[in-house]
Amino acid sequence: MYSIFLGAPGAGKGTQATAIAQKLNLAHIASGDLFRQALKRGTGLGRQAKNYIEKGELVPNEIATHMVLERMSAPDSEKGTVLDGFPRNLEQAKALDKALARKSLEIDNVISIKVSEEELQKRLGGRRICHRCQTVYNIVESPPHVEGKCDKCEGKLYQRPDDTAETIKKRLEIYFEHTAPLIDYYRRKGKLIEVDGEETVDEVTRRTVAALNERWLIAR
Ligand code: AMP
């Protein structure tokens, strides 16, 4: 099964994509994480992407598409993937459709997580992430028990360097201009599942699973 999670930065698509990939035993492919790993390792890909990520801009389509398609050809992706952060615009979506069609495959469903802009601003400004297990906290709405420390693994929490006010503004602008049109693109193809992202994390997961099950039953 090939699924895509769509949502603005801060909508919780990473958290939900992780949960759903685990439940369905599918590979979770997060383009932002792949770029951050490349940056950390100082690879050629990391160097190519660095400036764009720091400014909150999209990395050029050829680079992002090549990176994700290559990751999707790894053995753990054979049963399907949960894509998170890719595609980010129409050109990437079409390149993905084409690549899958070459293998007689297609995207099965696209989960769009809806969150108001006001809530997104709040979440991104207060977001802190565990460097070890990647659990996401919000210092205002869902702080850890001990400041700066992960409740689950005691890892140190960090703030993403692109979670600054100016970069957040840029990333949200880019989302609404380039990524949000994909909601209609996949709706027209009959692939779209819309989920309210302002419920609790567990409730969003529960509703997503229920919607996927329903689609699966209808498709059979
Ligand atoms: P994310 O973790 O998904 O918020 O992504 C962090 C940053 O990585 C984005 O602001 C972009 O600079 C870059 N990025 C991630 N995915 C893509 C993509 N599909 N296309 C272009 N740039 C991307």
mmCIF file of C-alpha atoms and ligand atoms in Angstrom:
data_model
loop_
_atom_site.group_PDB
_atom_site.id
_atom_site.type_symbol
_atom_site.label_atom_id
_atom_site.label_comp_id
_atom_site.label_asym_id
_atom_site.label_seq_id
_atom_site.Cartn_x
_atom_site.Cartn_y
_atom_site.Cartn_z
ATOM 1 C CA MET A 1 0.000 0.000 0.000
ATOM 2 C CA TYR A 2 1.308 3.417 -0.963
ATOM 3 C CA SER A 3 0.105 6.275 1.209
ATOM 4 C CA ILE A 4 0.950 9.950 1.403
ATOM 5 C CA PHE A 5 0.524 12.218 4.408
ATOM 6 C CA LEU A 6 -0.234 15.804 3.424
ATOM 7 C CA GLY A 7 -0.307 18.659 5.895
ATOM 8 C CA ALA A 8 1.238 22.001 6.698
ATOM 9 C CA PRO A 9 4.419 22.134 8.767
ATOM 10 C CA GLY A 10 3.251 21.497 12.336
ATOM 11 C CA ALA A 11 0.080 19.611 11.357
ATOM 12 C CA GLY A 12 1.459 16.444 12.920
ATOM 13 C CA LYS A 13 2.012 14.495 9.718
ATOM 14 C CA GLY A 14 5.357 13.139 10.900
ATOM 15 C CA THR A 15 3.848 11.816 14.138
ATOM 16 C CA GLN A 16 0.873 10.276 12.333
ATOM 17 C CA ALA A 17 2.943 8.853 9.471
ATOM 18 C CA THR A 18 5.231 7.169 12.023
ATOM 19 C CA ALA A 19 2.252 5.644 13.870
ATOM 20 C CA ILE A 20 0.509 4.419 10.721
ATOM 21 C CA ALA A 21 3.689 2.987 9.177
ATOM 22 C CA GLN A 22 4.298 1.069 12.396
ATOM 23 C CA LYS A 23 0.730 -0.252 12.562
ATOM 24 C CA LEU A 24 0.779 -1.358 8.919
ATOM 25 C CA ASN A 25 4.390 -2.496 8.999
ATOM 26 C CA LEU A 26 5.341 -0.300 6.053
ATOM 27 C CA ALA A 27 8.432 1.821 5.436
ATOM 28 C CA HIS A 28 8.065 5.406 6.657
ATOM 29 C CA ILE A 29 9.846 7.790 4.303
ATOM 30 C CA ALA A 30 10.124 11.379 5.539
ATOM 31 C CA SER A 31 11.884 13.589 3.004
ATOM 32 C CA GLY A 32 12.742 16.234 5.649
ATOM 33 C CA ASP A 33 14.375 13.557 7.836
ATOM 34 C CA LEU A 34 16.369 12.245 4.862
ATOM 35 C CA PHE A 35 17.656 15.758 4.173
ATOM 36 C CA ARG A 36 18.480 16.357 7.850
ATOM 37 C CA GLN A 37 20.415 13.067 8.006
ATOM 38 C CA ALA A 38 22.343 14.050 4.868
ATOM 39 C CA LEU A 39 23.114 17.455 6.391
ATOM 40 C CA LYS A 40 24.372 15.858 9.588
ATOM 41 C CA ARG A 41 26.608 13.466 7.686
ATOM 42 C CA GLY A 42 27.870 16.273 5.453
ATOM 43 C CA THR A 43 27.161 14.329 2.242
ATOM 44 C CA GLY A 44 26.887 15.909 -1.223
ATOM 45 C CA LEU A 45 23.112 15.764 -0.923
ATOM 46 C CA GLY A 46 23.303 17.552 2.429
ATOM 47 C CA ARG A 47 25.480 20.298 0.967
ATOM 48 C CA GLN A 48 23.093 20.724 -1.981
ATOM 49 C CA ALA A 49 20.065 21.009 0.312
ATOM 50 C CA LYS A 50 21.556 23.071 3.171
ATOM 51 C CA ASN A 51 20.814 26.629 1.991
ATOM 52 C CA TYR A 52 17.251 25.841 0.977
ATOM 53 C CA ILE A 53 16.407 24.142 4.262
ATOM 54 C CA GLU A 54 17.915 26.940 6.332
ATOM 55 C CA LYS A 55 15.815 29.501 4.481
ATOM 56 C CA GLY A 56 12.662 27.388 4.704
ATOM 57 C CA GLU A 57 12.537 27.032 0.922
ATOM 58 C CA LEU A 58 11.917 23.883 -1.073
ATOM 59 C CA VAL A 59 14.963 21.960 -2.244
ATOM 60 C CA PRO A 60 14.835 21.781 -6.102
ATOM 61 C CA ASN A 61 12.413 19.151 -7.392
ATOM 62 C CA GLU A 62 15.019 17.005 -9.186
ATOM 63 C CA ILE A 63 17.051 16.607 -5.987
ATOM 64 C CA ALA A 64 14.068 15.860 -3.699
ATOM 65 C CA THR A 65 12.419 13.508 -6.201
ATOM 66 C CA HIS A 66 15.595 11.573 -6.919
ATOM 67 C CA MET A 67 16.301 11.166 -3.207
ATOM 68 C CA VAL A 68 12.803 9.875 -2.366
ATOM 69 C CA LEU A 69 12.490 7.563 -5.386
ATOM 70 C CA GLU A 70 15.867 6.057 -4.593
ATOM 71 C CA ARG A 71 14.771 5.465 -0.975
ATOM 72 C CA MET A 72 11.534 3.896 -2.265
ATOM 73 C CA SER A 73 13.525 1.358 -4.252
ATOM 74 C CA ALA A 74 15.090 -0.104 -1.075
ATOM 75 C CA PRO A 75 13.951 -3.645 -0.157
ATOM 76 C CA ASP A 76 11.942 -2.482 2.892
ATOM 77 C CA SER A 77 9.689 -0.456 0.580
ATOM 78 C CA GLU A 78 8.555 -3.423 -1.479
ATOM 79 C CA LYS A 79 5.253 -3.868 0.393
ATOM 80 C CA GLY A 80 4.557 -0.162 0.191
ATOM 81 C CA THR A 81 5.491 3.081 1.867
ATOM 82 C CA VAL A 82 4.083 5.871 3.963
ATOM 83 C CA LEU A 83 5.368 9.101 2.450
ATOM 84 C CA ASP A 84 5.700 12.128 4.687
ATOM 85 C CA GLY A 85 6.737 15.517 3.273
ATOM 86 C CA PHE A 86 6.849 14.275 -0.314
ATOM 87 C CA PRO A 87 5.380 15.230 -2.743
ATOM 88 C CA ARG A 88 5.454 18.934 -1.902
ATOM 89 C CA ASN A 89 4.180 20.307 -5.238
ATOM 90 C CA LEU A 90 2.441 19.241 -8.421
ATOM 91 C CA GLU A 91 5.649 18.502 -10.314
ATOM 92 C CA GLN A 92 6.811 16.093 -7.595
ATOM 93 C CA ALA A 93 3.354 14.461 -7.446
ATOM 94 C CA LYS A 94 3.393 13.830 -11.191
ATOM 95 C CA ALA A 95 6.955 12.475 -11.093
ATOM 96 C CA LEU A 96 5.879 10.093 -8.315
ATOM 97 C CA ASP A 97 2.800 8.931 -10.260
ATOM 98 C CA LYS A 98 4.994 8.278 -13.288
ATOM 99 C CA ALA A 99 7.629 6.345 -11.340
ATOM 100 C CA LEU A 100 4.983 4.145 -9.700
ATOM 101 C CA ALA A 101 3.137 3.615 -13.003
ATOM 102 C CA ARG A 102 6.378 2.240 -14.500
ATOM 103 C CA LYS A 103 6.066 -0.572 -11.936
ATOM 104 C CA SER A 104 2.281 -0.884 -12.517
ATOM 105 C CA LEU A 105 1.710 0.672 -9.087
ATOM 106 C CA GLU A 106 -0.171 3.732 -7.891
ATOM 107 C CA ILE A 107 -0.803 5.825 -4.801
ATOM 108 C CA ASP A 108 -3.625 4.170 -2.862
ATOM 109 C CA ASN A 109 -4.584 6.913 -0.457
ATOM 110 C CA VAL A 110 -3.625 10.410 0.611
ATOM 111 C CA ILE A 111 -4.324 11.505 4.168
ATOM 112 C CA SER A 112 -4.673 15.255 4.514
ATOM 113 C CA ILE A 113 -4.358 16.482 8.111
ATOM 114 C CA LYS A 114 -6.192 19.756 8.601
ATOM 115 C CA VAL A 115 -5.080 22.265 11.238
ATOM 116 C CA SER A 116 -5.898 26.009 11.427
ATOM 117 C CA GLU A 117 -3.111 28.469 10.664
ATOM 118 C CA GLU A 118 -3.305 29.915 14.182
ATOM 119 C CA GLU A 119 -2.756 26.475 15.713
ATOM 120 C CA LEU A 120 0.149 25.768 13.317
ATOM 121 C CA GLN A 121 1.970 28.960 14.382
ATOM 122 C CA LYS A 122 1.534 27.987 18.039
ATOM 123 C CA ARG A 123 2.736 24.441 17.516
ATOM 124 C CA LEU A 124 5.798 25.277 15.445
ATOM 125 C CA GLY A 125 7.062 28.042 17.748
ATOM 126 C CA GLY A 126 6.900 25.738 20.794
ATOM 127 C CA ARG A 127 8.000 22.533 19.073
ATOM 128 C CA ARG A 128 10.846 20.591 20.632
ATOM 129 C CA ILE A 129 12.033 17.200 19.413
ATOM 130 C CA CYS A 130 13.918 14.404 21.151
ATOM 131 C CA HIS A 131 17.249 14.004 19.388
ATOM 132 C CA ARG A 132 17.249 10.299 20.229
ATOM 133 C CA CYS A 133 13.731 8.931 19.617
ATOM 134 C CA GLN A 134 12.236 11.892 17.668
ATOM 135 C CA THR A 135 9.205 12.256 19.978
ATOM 136 C CA VAL A 136 7.670 15.701 19.459
ATOM 137 C CA TYR A 137 6.737 17.988 22.394
ATOM 138 C CA ASN A 138 5.302 21.464 22.652
ATOM 139 C CA ILE A 139 6.716 23.520 25.509
ATOM 140 C CA VAL A 140 3.333 25.226 26.008
ATOM 141 C CA GLU A 141 0.732 22.583 25.179
ATOM 142 C CA SER A 142 2.454 19.247 25.842
ATOM 143 C CA PRO A 143 5.698 19.872 27.749
ATOM 144 C CA PRO A 144 7.876 16.992 28.957
ATOM 145 C CA HIS A 145 7.826 16.233 32.691
ATOM 146 C CA VAL A 146 11.417 17.433 33.053
ATOM 147 C CA GLU A 147 12.330 20.515 31.052
ATOM 148 C CA GLY A 148 14.529 19.735 28.047
ATOM 149 C CA LYS A 149 14.349 15.935 28.578
ATOM 150 C CA CYS A 150 12.323 13.302 26.726
ATOM 151 C CA ASP A 151 9.741 11.475 28.884
ATOM 152 C CA LYS A 152 10.231 8.259 26.920
ATOM 153 C CA CYS A 153 14.006 7.882 26.639
ATOM 154 C CA GLU A 154 15.464 10.843 28.575
ATOM 155 C CA GLY A 155 17.094 12.084 25.363
ATOM 156 C CA LYS A 156 17.864 15.787 25.072
ATOM 157 C CA LEU A 157 15.197 17.904 23.356
ATOM 158 C CA TYR A 158 16.182 20.332 20.603
ATOM 159 C CA GLN A 159 14.497 22.997 18.539
ATOM 160 C CA ARG A 160 14.743 22.579 14.779
ATOM 161 C CA PRO A 161 16.855 25.421 13.380
ATOM 162 C CA ASP A 162 14.134 26.072 10.783
ATOM 163 C CA ASP A 163 11.478 26.507 13.511
ATOM 164 C CA THR A 164 12.307 30.217 13.893
ATOM 165 C CA ALA A 165 9.599 32.871 13.396
ATOM 166 C CA GLU A 166 10.885 34.060 10.003
ATOM 167 C CA THR A 167 11.464 30.577 8.580
ATOM 168 C CA ILE A 168 8.114 29.321 9.903
ATOM 169 C CA LYS A 169 6.389 32.154 8.025
ATOM 170 C CA LYS A 170 8.216 31.220 4.810
ATOM 171 C CA ARG A 171 7.470 27.493 5.185
ATOM 172 C CA LEU A 172 3.768 28.148 5.752
ATOM 173 C CA GLU A 173 3.622 30.473 2.705
ATOM 174 C CA ILE A 174 5.246 27.786 0.575
ATOM 175 C CA TYR A 175 2.868 25.156 1.908
ATOM 176 C CA PHE A 176 -0.264 27.158 1.056
ATOM 177 C CA GLU A 177 1.036 28.165 -2.379
ATOM 178 C CA HIS A 178 2.649 24.951 -3.602
ATOM 179 C CA THR A 179 1.610 21.974 -1.457
ATOM 180 C CA ALA A 180 -2.026 22.698 -0.556
ATOM 181 C CA PRO A 181 -3.103 22.447 -4.261
ATOM 182 C CA LEU A 182 -2.197 18.744 -4.024
ATOM 183 C CA ILE A 183 -5.290 18.252 -1.847
ATOM 184 C CA ASP A 184 -7.476 18.940 -4.895
ATOM 185 C CA TYR A 185 -5.184 16.968 -7.182
ATOM 186 C CA TYR A 186 -5.674 13.805 -5.106
ATOM 187 C CA ARG A 187 -9.344 14.552 -4.362
ATOM 188 C CA ARG A 188 -10.046 14.543 -8.096
ATOM 189 C CA LYS A 189 -8.329 11.150 -8.325
ATOM 190 C CA GLY A 190 -10.592 9.825 -5.540
ATOM 191 C CA LYS A 191 -7.642 9.167 -3.213
ATOM 192 C CA LEU A 192 -8.221 11.773 -0.519
ATOM 193 C CA ILE A 193 -8.952 11.132 3.156
ATOM 194 C CA GLU A 194 -9.373 14.277 5.250
ATOM 195 C CA VAL A 195 -8.707 14.131 8.988
ATOM 196 C CA ASP A 196 -9.128 16.835 11.639
ATOM 197 C CA GLY A 197 -5.618 17.340 13.037
ATOM 198 C CA GLU A 198 -6.745 19.352 16.071
ATOM 199 C CA GLU A 199 -7.848 16.277 18.012
ATOM 200 C CA THR A 200 -5.392 14.438 20.308
ATOM 201 C CA VAL A 201 -2.583 12.482 18.633
ATOM 202 C CA ASP A 202 -4.250 9.129 19.476
ATOM 203 C CA GLU A 203 -7.632 10.270 18.205
ATOM 204 C CA VAL A 204 -6.145 11.473 14.886
ATOM 205 C CA THR A 205 -4.437 8.072 14.529
ATOM 206 C CA ARG A 206 -7.672 6.248 15.381
ATOM 207 C CA ARG A 207 -9.661 8.216 12.789
ATOM 208 C CA THR A 208 -6.975 7.725 10.169
ATOM 209 C CA VAL A 209 -6.934 3.963 10.714
ATOM 210 C CA ALA A 210 -10.751 3.870 10.591
ATOM 211 C CA ALA A 211 -10.802 5.798 7.301
ATOM 212 C CA LEU A 212 -8.101 3.561 5.793
ATOM 213 C CA ASN A 213 -10.030 0.436 6.835
ATOM 214 C CA GLU A 214 -13.205 1.787 5.300
ATOM 215 C CA ARG A 215 -11.456 2.544 2.006
ATOM 216 C CA TRP A 216 -9.829 -0.875 2.042
ATOM 217 C CA LEU A 217 -13.223 -2.579 2.523
ATOM 218 C CA ILE A 218 -14.787 -0.518 -0.269
ATOM 219 C CA ALA A 219 -11.855 -1.249 -2.608
ATOM 220 C CA ARG A 220 -12.167 -5.028 -2.097
HETATM 221 P P1 AMP B 1 10.039 18.860 6.803
HETATM 222 O O1 AMP B 1 10.800 18.113 7.836
HETATM 223 O O2 AMP B 1 9.131 17.998 5.994
HETATM 224 O O3 AMP B 1 9.349 20.080 7.353
HETATM 225 O O4 AMP B 1 11.131 19.414 5.747
HETATM 226 C C1 AMP B 1 12.187 20.283 6.150
HETATM 227 C C2 AMP B 1 12.754 20.988 4.932
HETATM 228 O O5 AMP B 1 13.315 20.013 4.020
HETATM 229 C C3 AMP B 1 11.738 21.762 4.097
HETATM 230 O O6 AMP B 1 11.483 23.070 4.615
HETATM 231 C C4 AMP B 1 12.453 21.801 2.745
HETATM 232 O O7 AMP B 1 13.508 22.729 2.739
HETATM 233 C C5 AMP B 1 13.080 20.408 2.670
HETATM 234 N N1 AMP B 1 12.162 19.428 2.045
HETATM 235 C C6 AMP B 1 11.555 18.370 2.642
HETATM 236 N N2 AMP B 1 10.819 17.688 1.767
HETATM 237 C C7 AMP B 1 10.935 18.320 0.577
HETATM 238 C C8 AMP B 1 10.389 18.089 -0.715
HETATM 239 N N3 AMP B 1 9.534 17.080 -0.961
HETATM 240 N N4 AMP B 1 10.733 18.952 -1.699
HETATM 241 C C9 AMP B 1 11.580 19.972 -1.472
HETATM 242 N N5 AMP B 1 12.115 20.255 -0.277
HETATM 243 C C10 AMP B 1 11.811 19.437 0.743
#
